[in-house]
Amino acid sequence: METVLITGASRGLGYELLKVYSIHDYITFPIVRTEEAFERLKYEFQGKCYPILADLTLDSSINHIKSEVSKQTDELDILINNAGISGTEYLIETVRTKEVNSLFDIHCLGPIRAVQSCISLLKQSDNPRIVNVSSRLGSITKMASGEFSDRDFSYSYRMVKAAQNMFTVCLSHELQGNNISVNAIHPGVLLTRGGSSDSNMYPEEAASNIYEWIKTLNKSTTGQFVQPSIGKLPW
Ligand SMILES: NC(=O)c1ccc[n+]([C@@H]2O[C@H](COP(=O)([O-])OP(=O)(O)OC[C@H]3O[C@@H](n4cnc5c(N)ncnc54)[C@H](OP(=O)(O)O)[C@@H]3O)[C@@H](O)[C@H]2O)c1
């Protein structure tokens, strides 16, 4: 039976991914950061779902996640780094360094912590895959071309998603020797709390596309930036 760990699974895209993987009979490890979400998921996805209460902005989450997953399995097939928050400030006069720092913590240090907690378990899988949920707004190529110049997106979000993309590239290179595939995705512009003014896709549809695409991944498909069901994106 295959195993998947999904961060930010309390709501939005992460919750829809949890639903899809549960329907397909995976053993799931949703990461949530409130007791309320922990109890709700335990009740709703009874059986092979093992919610883990952890705040990915804390280094203590590394050992906690590792020990909770290890209670149930010796190997992890898929890690989806999905947890994230949006920023607000899009003018240099009003950008707050505190906002940039807090987004960096969850979008960049969060995936580092999650990988550190899962790496030994991923190495035991026959087809280990890491997927970082990035964004079209993290594409320096797209941003530089002026593709989004008609909209006000925060400095913090665009900066940290670009940094997260660099993490994906570095990690994919390092883990190639371990046959672990590491990719970044833009999930679509979603109708979630973290969505933007041009949101047009239900997270259920995005989750289903992501599930199908992850099934196609293996050690030879690594280091890509993709919108599942659409195609490759430029870094
Ligand atoms: N929505 C879009 O259009 C869009 C487009 C491109 C990329 N994305 C990316 O897709 C991912 C999911 O977005 P979404 O729209 O589904 O967002 P969402 O509905 O706002 O959900 C965000 C999730 O992240 C969790 N989270 C936030 N900080 C956390 C922390 N410190 N530790 C653990 N979990 C934490 C939240 O938990 P709580 O419930 O506890 O707050 C929640 O489960 C994000 O990485 C986002 O940047 C979204």
PDB file of C-alpha atoms and ligand atoms in Angstrom:
ATOM      1  CA  MET A   1       0.000   0.000   0.000  1.00  0.00           C
ATOM      2  CA  GLU A   2       1.412   3.405  -0.988  1.00  0.00           C
ATOM      3  CA  THR A   3       2.049   6.235   1.455  1.00  0.00           C
ATOM      4  CA  VAL A   4       1.799  10.017   1.116  1.00  0.00           C
ATOM      5  CA  LEU A   5       2.512  12.921   3.447  1.00  0.00           C
ATOM      6  CA  ILE A   6       0.752  16.215   2.658  1.00  0.00           C
ATOM      7  CA  THR A   7       1.505  19.481   4.451  1.00  0.00           C
ATOM      8  CA  GLY A   8      -1.197  22.124   4.874  1.00  0.00           C
ATOM      9  CA  ALA A   9      -3.966  19.522   4.711  1.00  0.00           C
ATOM     10  CA  SER A  10      -6.544  21.275   6.901  1.00  0.00           C
ATOM     11  CA  ARG A  11      -8.177  23.091   3.988  1.00  0.00           C
ATOM     12  CA  GLY A  12      -7.806  24.293   0.397  1.00  0.00           C
ATOM     13  CA  LEU A  13      -5.679  22.281  -2.019  1.00  0.00           C
ATOM     14  CA  GLY A  14      -4.033  20.184   0.711  1.00  0.00           C
ATOM     15  CA  TYR A  15      -7.395  18.977   1.986  1.00  0.00           C
ATOM     16  CA  GLU A  16      -8.531  18.065  -1.550  1.00  0.00           C
ATOM     17  CA  LEU A  17      -5.286  16.158  -2.108  1.00  0.00           C
ATOM     18  CA  LEU A  18      -5.932  14.271   1.109  1.00  0.00           C
ATOM     19  CA  LYS A  19      -9.410  13.358  -0.164  1.00  0.00           C
ATOM     20  CA  VAL A  20      -8.082  12.098  -3.513  1.00  0.00           C
ATOM     21  CA  TYR A  21      -5.311  10.010  -1.960  1.00  0.00           C
ATOM     22  CA  SER A  22      -7.730   8.577   0.610  1.00  0.00           C
ATOM     23  CA  ILE A  23     -10.201   7.586  -2.119  1.00  0.00           C
ATOM     24  CA  HIS A  24      -7.350   5.781  -3.900  1.00  0.00           C
ATOM     25  CA  ASP A  25      -6.538   3.809  -0.778  1.00  0.00           C
ATOM     26  CA  TYR A  26      -3.216   5.377   0.169  1.00  0.00           C
ATOM     27  CA  ILE A  27      -1.976   5.523   3.730  1.00  0.00           C
ATOM     28  CA  THR A  28      -2.048   9.277   4.350  1.00  0.00           C
ATOM     29  CA  PHE A  29      -0.178  11.557   6.748  1.00  0.00           C
ATOM     30  CA  PRO A  30      -1.829  14.993   6.668  1.00  0.00           C
ATOM     31  CA  ILE A  31       0.072  17.720   8.523  1.00  0.00           C
ATOM     32  CA  VAL A  32      -2.146  20.221  10.345  1.00  0.00           C
ATOM     33  CA  ARG A  33      -1.411  22.831  12.959  1.00  0.00           C
ATOM     34  CA  THR A  34      -4.582  23.004  15.051  1.00  0.00           C
ATOM     35  CA  GLU A  35      -6.245  20.504  17.393  1.00  0.00           C
ATOM     36  CA  GLU A  36      -9.529  21.243  15.629  1.00  0.00           C
ATOM     37  CA  ALA A  37      -8.160  20.163  12.229  1.00  0.00           C
ATOM     38  CA  PHE A  38      -6.395  17.160  13.787  1.00  0.00           C
ATOM     39  CA  GLU A  39      -9.650  15.847  15.329  1.00  0.00           C
ATOM     40  CA  ARG A  40     -11.740  16.698  12.256  1.00  0.00           C
ATOM     41  CA  LEU A  41      -9.467  14.784   9.837  1.00  0.00           C
ATOM     42  CA  LYS A  42      -9.129  11.845  12.212  1.00  0.00           C
ATOM     43  CA  TYR A  43     -12.915  11.597  12.333  1.00  0.00           C
ATOM     44  CA  GLU A  44     -13.549  12.209   8.619  1.00  0.00           C
ATOM     45  CA  PHE A  45     -10.820   9.924   7.212  1.00  0.00           C
ATOM     46  CA  GLN A  46     -10.956   6.999   9.580  1.00  0.00           C
ATOM     47  CA  GLY A  47      -8.762   4.028   8.816  1.00  0.00           C
ATOM     48  CA  LYS A  48      -5.523   4.644   6.990  1.00  0.00           C
ATOM     49  CA  CYS A  49      -5.243   8.349   7.724  1.00  0.00           C
ATOM     50  CA  TYR A  50      -2.812   9.482  10.440  1.00  0.00           C
ATOM     51  CA  PRO A  51      -3.009  13.250  10.996  1.00  0.00           C
ATOM     52  CA  ILE A  52       0.071  14.862  12.526  1.00  0.00           C
ATOM     53  CA  LEU A  53      -0.106  18.076  14.523  1.00  0.00           C
ATOM     54  CA  ALA A  54       2.911  20.202  13.574  1.00  0.00           C
ATOM     55  CA  ASP A  55       3.799  23.801  12.847  1.00  0.00           C
ATOM     56  CA  LEU A  56       6.275  23.757   9.971  1.00  0.00           C
ATOM     57  CA  THR A  57       7.768  27.091  11.037  1.00  0.00           C
ATOM     58  CA  LEU A  58       9.290  25.292  14.034  1.00  0.00           C
ATOM     59  CA  ASP A  59      12.437  23.142  13.899  1.00  0.00           C
ATOM     60  CA  SER A  60      10.833  20.864  16.489  1.00  0.00           C
ATOM     61  CA  SER A  61       8.442  19.706  13.735  1.00  0.00           C
ATOM     62  CA  ILE A  62      11.314  17.782  12.064  1.00  0.00           C
ATOM     63  CA  ASN A  63      11.717  15.060  14.676  1.00  0.00           C
ATOM     64  CA  HIS A  64       8.045  15.074  15.598  1.00  0.00           C
ATOM     65  CA  ILE A  65       6.892  14.340  12.016  1.00  0.00           C
ATOM     66  CA  LYS A  66       9.594  11.715  11.549  1.00  0.00           C
ATOM     67  CA  SER A  67       8.674   9.862  14.713  1.00  0.00           C
ATOM     68  CA  GLU A  68       4.910  10.003  14.027  1.00  0.00           C
ATOM     69  CA  VAL A  69       5.270   8.632  10.480  1.00  0.00           C
ATOM     70  CA  SER A  70       7.751   5.979  11.654  1.00  0.00           C
ATOM     71  CA  LYS A  71       5.129   4.613  14.066  1.00  0.00           C
ATOM     72  CA  GLN A  72       3.086   3.481  11.033  1.00  0.00           C
ATOM     73  CA  THR A  73       5.553   2.736   8.231  1.00  0.00           C
ATOM     74  CA  ASP A  74       9.223   2.231   7.325  1.00  0.00           C
ATOM     75  CA  GLU A  75       8.866   3.918   3.960  1.00  0.00           C
ATOM     76  CA  LEU A  76       7.269   6.980   2.421  1.00  0.00           C
ATOM     77  CA  ASP A  77       6.467   7.144  -1.306  1.00  0.00           C
ATOM     78  CA  ILE A  78       5.313  10.739  -1.750  1.00  0.00           C
ATOM     79  CA  LEU A  79       5.933  14.005   0.107  1.00  0.00           C
ATOM     80  CA  ILE A  80       3.812  16.973  -1.006  1.00  0.00           C
ATOM     81  CA  ASN A  81       5.014  20.315   0.361  1.00  0.00           C
ATOM     82  CA  ASN A  82       1.801  22.282   0.044  1.00  0.00           C
ATOM     83  CA  ALA A  83       1.467  24.438   3.189  1.00  0.00           C
ATOM     84  CA  GLY A  84       1.619  28.130   2.476  1.00  0.00           C
ATOM     85  CA  ILE A  85       0.199  31.573   3.107  1.00  0.00           C
ATOM     86  CA  SER A  86      -0.151  34.654   0.894  1.00  0.00           C
ATOM     87  CA  GLY A  87       1.368  38.076   1.408  1.00  0.00           C
ATOM     88  CA  THR A  88      -0.312  41.420   0.958  1.00  0.00           C
ATOM     89  CA  GLU A  89       2.127  44.260   0.348  1.00  0.00           C
ATOM     90  CA  TYR A  90       3.010  45.055  -3.266  1.00  0.00           C
ATOM     91  CA  LEU A  91       4.586  48.522  -2.971  1.00  0.00           C
ATOM     92  CA  ILE A  92       8.193  48.954  -1.841  1.00  0.00           C
ATOM     93  CA  GLU A  93       7.149  51.738   0.564  1.00  0.00           C
ATOM     94  CA  THR A  94       4.806  49.415   2.434  1.00  0.00           C
ATOM     95  CA  VAL A  95       6.562  46.022   2.252  1.00  0.00           C
ATOM     96  CA  ARG A  96       7.179  44.737   5.780  1.00  0.00           C
ATOM     97  CA  THR A  97      10.301  42.659   6.315  1.00  0.00           C
ATOM     98  CA  LYS A  98       8.326  40.732   8.937  1.00  0.00           C
ATOM     99  CA  GLU A  99       5.903  39.569   6.244  1.00  0.00           C
ATOM    100  CA  VAL A 100       8.737  38.496   3.933  1.00  0.00           C
ATOM    101  CA  ASN A 101      10.400  36.596   6.785  1.00  0.00           C
ATOM    102  CA  SER A 102       7.229  34.797   7.783  1.00  0.00           C
ATOM    103  CA  LEU A 103       6.480  33.716   4.208  1.00  0.00           C
ATOM    104  CA  PHE A 104      10.079  32.554   3.764  1.00  0.00           C
ATOM    105  CA  ASP A 105       9.717  30.484   6.899  1.00  0.00           C
ATOM    106  CA  ILE A 106       6.655  28.587   5.712  1.00  0.00           C
ATOM    107  CA  HIS A 107       7.313  28.344   1.937  1.00  0.00           C
ATOM    108  CA  CYS A 108      11.078  27.680   2.006  1.00  0.00           C
ATOM    109  CA  LEU A 109      12.155  26.554   5.477  1.00  0.00           C
ATOM    110  CA  GLY A 110       8.927  24.530   5.858  1.00  0.00           C
ATOM    111  CA  PRO A 111       9.781  22.273   2.875  1.00  0.00           C
ATOM    112  CA  ILE A 112      13.365  21.940   4.160  1.00  0.00           C
ATOM    113  CA  ARG A 113      12.035  20.803   7.545  1.00  0.00           C
ATOM    114  CA  ALA A 114       9.544  18.415   5.912  1.00  0.00           C
ATOM    115  CA  VAL A 115      12.232  16.867   3.697  1.00  0.00           C
ATOM    116  CA  GLN A 116      14.588  16.497   6.660  1.00  0.00           C
ATOM    117  CA  SER A 117      11.883  14.670   8.577  1.00  0.00           C
ATOM    118  CA  CYS A 118      11.024  12.339   5.665  1.00  0.00           C
ATOM    119  CA  ILE A 119      14.292  11.749   3.810  1.00  0.00           C
ATOM    120  CA  SER A 120      15.269   8.485   5.504  1.00  0.00           C
ATOM    121  CA  LEU A 121      11.747   7.097   4.918  1.00  0.00           C
ATOM    122  CA  LEU A 122      11.716   8.269   1.283  1.00  0.00           C
ATOM    123  CA  LYS A 123      15.014   6.466   0.664  1.00  0.00           C
ATOM    124  CA  GLN A 124      13.268   3.178   1.538  1.00  0.00           C
ATOM    125  CA  SER A 125      10.601   3.593  -1.188  1.00  0.00           C
ATOM    126  CA  ASP A 126      10.775   1.959  -4.655  1.00  0.00           C
ATOM    127  CA  ASN A 127       9.600   5.192  -6.296  1.00  0.00           C
ATOM    128  CA  PRO A 128      10.114   8.146  -3.957  1.00  0.00           C
ATOM    129  CA  ARG A 129       8.749  11.516  -5.092  1.00  0.00           C
ATOM    130  CA  ILE A 130       8.873  14.997  -3.597  1.00  0.00           C
ATOM    131  CA  VAL A 131       6.485  17.611  -4.998  1.00  0.00           C
ATOM    132  CA  ASN A 132       6.786  21.245  -3.975  1.00  0.00           C
ATOM    133  CA  VAL A 133       3.618  23.257  -4.538  1.00  0.00           C
ATOM    134  CA  SER A 134       5.013  26.437  -6.034  1.00  0.00           C
ATOM    135  CA  SER A 135       3.195  29.034  -8.132  1.00  0.00           C
ATOM    136  CA  ARG A 136       3.278  30.643 -11.569  1.00  0.00           C
ATOM    137  CA  LEU A 137       4.224  33.763  -9.563  1.00  0.00           C
ATOM    138  CA  GLY A 138       7.534  32.133  -8.594  1.00  0.00           C
ATOM    139  CA  SER A 139       8.630  31.975 -12.237  1.00  0.00           C
ATOM    140  CA  ILE A 140      11.288  34.645 -12.763  1.00  0.00           C
ATOM    141  CA  THR A 141      10.968  34.111 -16.538  1.00  0.00           C
ATOM    142  CA  LYS A 142       7.236  34.820 -16.463  1.00  0.00           C
ATOM    143  CA  MET A 143       7.556  37.727 -14.061  1.00  0.00           C
ATOM    144  CA  ALA A 144      10.368  39.336 -16.076  1.00  0.00           C
ATOM    145  CA  SER A 145       8.324  39.042 -19.275  1.00  0.00           C
ATOM    146  CA  GLY A 146       5.653  41.242 -17.695  1.00  0.00           C
ATOM    147  CA  GLU A 147       3.007  38.511 -17.860  1.00  0.00           C
ATOM    148  CA  PHE A 148       1.418  39.620 -14.562  1.00  0.00           C
ATOM    149  CA  SER A 149       2.072  43.349 -14.765  1.00  0.00           C
ATOM    150  CA  ASP A 150      -1.646  44.173 -14.762  1.00  0.00           C
ATOM    151  CA  ARG A 151      -2.076  42.754 -11.243  1.00  0.00           C
ATOM    152  CA  ASP A 152      -0.779  43.589  -7.781  1.00  0.00           C
ATOM    153  CA  PHE A 153       0.880  40.522  -6.278  1.00  0.00           C
ATOM    154  CA  SER A 154       2.855  40.793  -3.047  1.00  0.00           C
ATOM    155  CA  TYR A 155       6.626  41.093  -3.021  1.00  0.00           C
ATOM    156  CA  SER A 156       6.825  38.456  -0.281  1.00  0.00           C
ATOM    157  CA  TYR A 157       4.888  35.746  -2.126  1.00  0.00           C
ATOM    158  CA  ARG A 158       6.682  36.224  -5.445  1.00  0.00           C
ATOM    159  CA  MET A 159      10.107  36.311  -3.768  1.00  0.00           C
ATOM    160  CA  VAL A 160       9.615  33.204  -1.632  1.00  0.00           C
ATOM    161  CA  LYS A 161       8.081  31.109  -4.417  1.00  0.00           C
ATOM    162  CA  ALA A 162      11.094  31.959  -6.614  1.00  0.00           C
ATOM    163  CA  ALA A 163      13.362  30.925  -3.721  1.00  0.00           C
ATOM    164  CA  GLN A 164      11.346  27.735  -3.232  1.00  0.00           C
ATOM    165  CA  ASN A 165      11.873  26.969  -6.934  1.00  0.00           C
ATOM    166  CA  MET A 166      15.628  27.255  -6.425  1.00  0.00           C
ATOM    167  CA  PHE A 167      15.309  24.823  -3.517  1.00  0.00           C
ATOM    168  CA  THR A 168      13.514  22.378  -5.843  1.00  0.00           C
ATOM    169  CA  VAL A 169      16.301  22.583  -8.437  1.00  0.00           C
ATOM    170  CA  CYS A 170      19.089  22.185  -5.839  1.00  0.00           C
ATOM    171  CA  LEU A 171      17.321  19.289  -4.131  1.00  0.00           C
ATOM    172  CA  SER A 172      16.545  17.509  -7.398  1.00  0.00           C
ATOM    173  CA  HIS A 173      20.249  17.617  -8.293  1.00  0.00           C
ATOM    174  CA  GLU A 174      21.354  16.370  -4.884  1.00  0.00           C
ATOM    175  CA  LEU A 175      18.806  13.552  -4.673  1.00  0.00           C
ATOM    176  CA  GLN A 176      19.243  12.276  -8.233  1.00  0.00           C
ATOM    177  CA  GLY A 177      21.878   9.871  -6.859  1.00  0.00           C
ATOM    178  CA  ASN A 178      19.236   8.476  -4.495  1.00  0.00           C
ATOM    179  CA  ASN A 179      16.687   8.053  -7.322  1.00  0.00           C
ATOM    180  CA  ILE A 180      14.317  10.495  -5.592  1.00  0.00           C
ATOM    181  CA  SER A 181      12.389  12.660  -8.028  1.00  0.00           C
ATOM    182  CA  VAL A 182      11.882  16.280  -6.968  1.00  0.00           C
ATOM    183  CA  ASN A 183       9.594  18.618  -8.896  1.00  0.00           C
ATOM    184  CA  ALA A 184       7.741  21.896  -8.518  1.00  0.00           C
ATOM    185  CA  ILE A 185       4.187  22.544  -9.619  1.00  0.00           C
ATOM    186  CA  HIS A 186       1.877  25.435 -10.253  1.00  0.00           C
ATOM    187  CA  PRO A 187      -1.480  23.896  -9.281  1.00  0.00           C
ATOM    188  CA  GLY A 188      -3.673  26.354 -11.216  1.00  0.00           C
ATOM    189  CA  VAL A 189      -5.288  29.559  -9.984  1.00  0.00           C
ATOM    190  CA  LEU A 190      -7.525  28.184  -7.281  1.00  0.00           C
ATOM    191  CA  LEU A 191     -10.767  29.139  -5.614  1.00  0.00           C
ATOM    192  CA  THR A 192      -9.332  28.789  -2.092  1.00  0.00           C
ATOM    193  CA  ARG A 193      -8.658  31.151   0.797  1.00  0.00           C
ATOM    194  CA  GLY A 194      -5.132  31.569  -0.555  1.00  0.00           C
ATOM    195  CA  GLY A 195      -6.385  32.263  -4.106  1.00  0.00           C
ATOM    196  CA  SER A 196      -6.032  35.498  -6.085  1.00  0.00           C
ATOM    197  CA  SER A 197      -8.408  37.867  -7.874  1.00  0.00           C
ATOM    198  CA  ASP A 198      -8.216  35.834 -11.108  1.00  0.00           C
ATOM    199  CA  SER A 199      -8.930  32.435  -9.454  1.00  0.00           C
ATOM    200  CA  ASN A 200     -10.840  30.156 -11.787  1.00  0.00           C
ATOM    201  CA  MET A 201     -10.311  26.531 -10.755  1.00  0.00           C
ATOM    202  CA  TYR A 202     -11.849  24.444  -7.982  1.00  0.00           C
ATOM    203  CA  PRO A 203      -9.202  22.836  -5.753  1.00  0.00           C
ATOM    204  CA  GLU A 204     -10.889  19.428  -6.285  1.00  0.00           C
ATOM    205  CA  GLU A 205     -10.023  19.597  -9.996  1.00  0.00           C
ATOM    206  CA  ALA A 206      -6.446  20.700  -9.267  1.00  0.00           C
ATOM    207  CA  ALA A 207      -6.011  17.864  -6.738  1.00  0.00           C
ATOM    208  CA  SER A 208      -7.238  15.305  -9.235  1.00  0.00           C
ATOM    209  CA  ASN A 209      -4.845  16.635 -11.927  1.00  0.00           C
ATOM    210  CA  ILE A 210      -1.949  16.567  -9.457  1.00  0.00           C
ATOM    211  CA  TYR A 211      -2.769  13.014  -8.355  1.00  0.00           C
ATOM    212  CA  GLU A 212      -2.766  11.752 -11.974  1.00  0.00           C
ATOM    213  CA  TRP A 213       0.467  13.588 -12.780  1.00  0.00           C
ATOM    214  CA  ILE A 214       2.315  12.335  -9.690  1.00  0.00           C
ATOM    215  CA  LYS A 215       1.484   8.766 -10.773  1.00  0.00           C
ATOM    216  CA  THR A 216       3.554   9.359 -13.924  1.00  0.00           C
ATOM    217  CA  LEU A 217       6.686  10.473 -12.029  1.00  0.00           C
ATOM    218  CA  ASN A 218       9.786   8.371 -11.525  1.00  0.00           C
ATOM    219  CA  LYS A 219      13.524   8.869 -11.086  1.00  0.00           C
ATOM    220  CA  SER A 220      13.915  10.061 -14.692  1.00  0.00           C
ATOM    221  CA  THR A 221      11.296  12.809 -14.331  1.00  0.00           C
ATOM    222  CA  THR A 222      12.978  15.149 -11.892  1.00  0.00           C
ATOM    223  CA  GLY A 223      13.895  18.829 -11.724  1.00  0.00           C
ATOM    224  CA  GLN A 224      10.826  20.069 -13.594  1.00  0.00           C
ATOM    225  CA  PHE A 225       8.386  22.922 -13.059  1.00  0.00           C
ATOM    226  CA  VAL A 226       4.993  21.761 -14.296  1.00  0.00           C
ATOM    227  CA  GLN A 227       1.335  22.667 -14.259  1.00  0.00           C
ATOM    228  CA  PRO A 228      -0.297  19.227 -14.088  1.00  0.00           C
ATOM    229  CA  SER A 229      -2.615  18.527 -17.060  1.00  0.00           C
ATOM    230  CA  ILE A 230      -1.192  21.590 -18.864  1.00  0.00           C
ATOM    231  CA  GLY A 231       2.577  21.131 -19.233  1.00  0.00           C
ATOM    232  CA  LYS A 232       6.006  22.486 -18.341  1.00  0.00           C
ATOM    233  CA  LEU A 233       6.544  26.022 -17.045  1.00  0.00           C
ATOM    234  CA  PRO A 234       9.708  28.098 -17.370  1.00  0.00           C
ATOM    235  CA  TRP A 235      11.686  28.572 -14.138  1.00  0.00           C
TER     236      TRP A 235
HETATM  237  N1  LIG B   1      -4.724  29.250  -4.356  1.00  0.00           N
HETATM  238  C1  LIG B   1      -4.036  29.453  -5.490  1.00  0.00           C
HETATM  239  O1  LIG B   1      -4.538  30.015  -6.481  1.00  0.00           O
HETATM  240  C2  LIG B   1      -2.604  28.992  -5.573  1.00  0.00           C
HETATM  241  C3  LIG B   1      -1.904  29.203  -6.759  1.00  0.00           C
HETATM  242  C4  LIG B   1      -0.588  28.778  -6.834  1.00  0.00           C
HETATM  243  C5  LIG B   1       0.000  28.154  -5.767  1.00  0.00           C
HETATM  244  N2  LIG B   1      -0.694  27.969  -4.606  1.00  0.00           N
HETATM  245  C6  LIG B   1      -0.027  27.311  -3.497  1.00  0.00           C
HETATM  246  O2  LIG B   1      -0.768  26.155  -3.145  1.00  0.00           O
HETATM  247  C7  LIG B   1      -0.573  25.860  -1.759  1.00  0.00           C
HETATM  248  C8  LIG B   1      -1.930  25.675  -1.093  1.00  0.00           C
HETATM  249  O3  LIG B   1      -2.655  26.873  -1.270  1.00  0.00           O
HETATM  250  P1  LIG B   1      -4.201  27.012  -0.901  1.00  0.00           P
HETATM  251  O4  LIG B   1      -4.755  28.015  -1.837  1.00  0.00           O
HETATM  252  O5  LIG B   1      -4.824  25.681  -0.764  1.00  0.00           O
HETATM  253  O6  LIG B   1      -4.068  27.731   0.544  1.00  0.00           O
HETATM  254  P2  LIG B   1      -5.047  27.752   1.793  1.00  0.00           P
HETATM  255  O7  LIG B   1      -6.421  27.328   1.453  1.00  0.00           O
HETATM  256  O8  LIG B   1      -4.847  29.113   2.399  1.00  0.00           O
HETATM  257  O9  LIG B   1      -4.398  26.629   2.766  1.00  0.00           O
HETATM  258  C9  LIG B   1      -3.101  26.792   3.258  1.00  0.00           C
HETATM  259  C10 LIG B   1      -2.742  25.607   4.129  1.00  0.00           C
HETATM  260  O10 LIG B   1      -1.404  25.778   4.655  1.00  0.00           O
HETATM  261  C11 LIG B   1      -1.429  25.550   6.062  1.00  0.00           C
HETATM  262  N3  LIG B   1      -0.362  26.252   6.792  1.00  0.00           N
HETATM  263  C12 LIG B   1      -0.090  27.565   6.762  1.00  0.00           C
HETATM  264  N4  LIG B   1       0.941  27.827   7.572  1.00  0.00           N
HETATM  265  C13 LIG B   1       1.324  26.638   8.140  1.00  0.00           C
HETATM  266  C14 LIG B   1       2.322  26.245   9.077  1.00  0.00           C
HETATM  267  N5  LIG B   1       3.133  27.136   9.647  1.00  0.00           N
HETATM  268  N6  LIG B   1       2.456  24.937   9.414  1.00  0.00           N
HETATM  269  C15 LIG B   1       1.621  24.007   8.868  1.00  0.00           C
HETATM  270  N7  LIG B   1       0.639  24.325   7.980  1.00  0.00           N
HETATM  271  C16 LIG B   1       0.500  25.627   7.628  1.00  0.00           C
HETATM  272  C17 LIG B   1      -2.812  26.051   6.471  1.00  0.00           C
HETATM  273  O11 LIG B   1      -3.154  25.570   7.755  1.00  0.00           O
HETATM  274  P3  LIG B   1      -4.205  26.352   8.721  1.00  0.00           P
HETATM  275  O12 LIG B   1      -5.584  25.883   8.331  1.00  0.00           O
HETATM  276  O13 LIG B   1      -3.806  25.925  10.097  1.00  0.00           O
HETATM  277  O14 LIG B   1      -4.021  27.827   8.508  1.00  0.00           O
HETATM  278  C18 LIG B   1      -3.657  25.461   5.342  1.00  0.00           C
HETATM  279  O15 LIG B   1      -3.899  24.096   5.543  1.00  0.00           O
HETATM  280  C19 LIG B   1       0.244  27.018  -1.184  1.00  0.00           C
HETATM  281  O16 LIG B   1       1.597  26.663  -1.122  1.00  0.00           O
HETATM  282  C20 LIG B   1       0.040  28.125  -2.208  1.00  0.00           C
HETATM  283  O17 LIG B   1       1.101  29.059  -2.223  1.00  0.00           O
HETATM  284  C21 LIG B   1      -1.988  28.367  -4.489  1.00  0.00           C
END
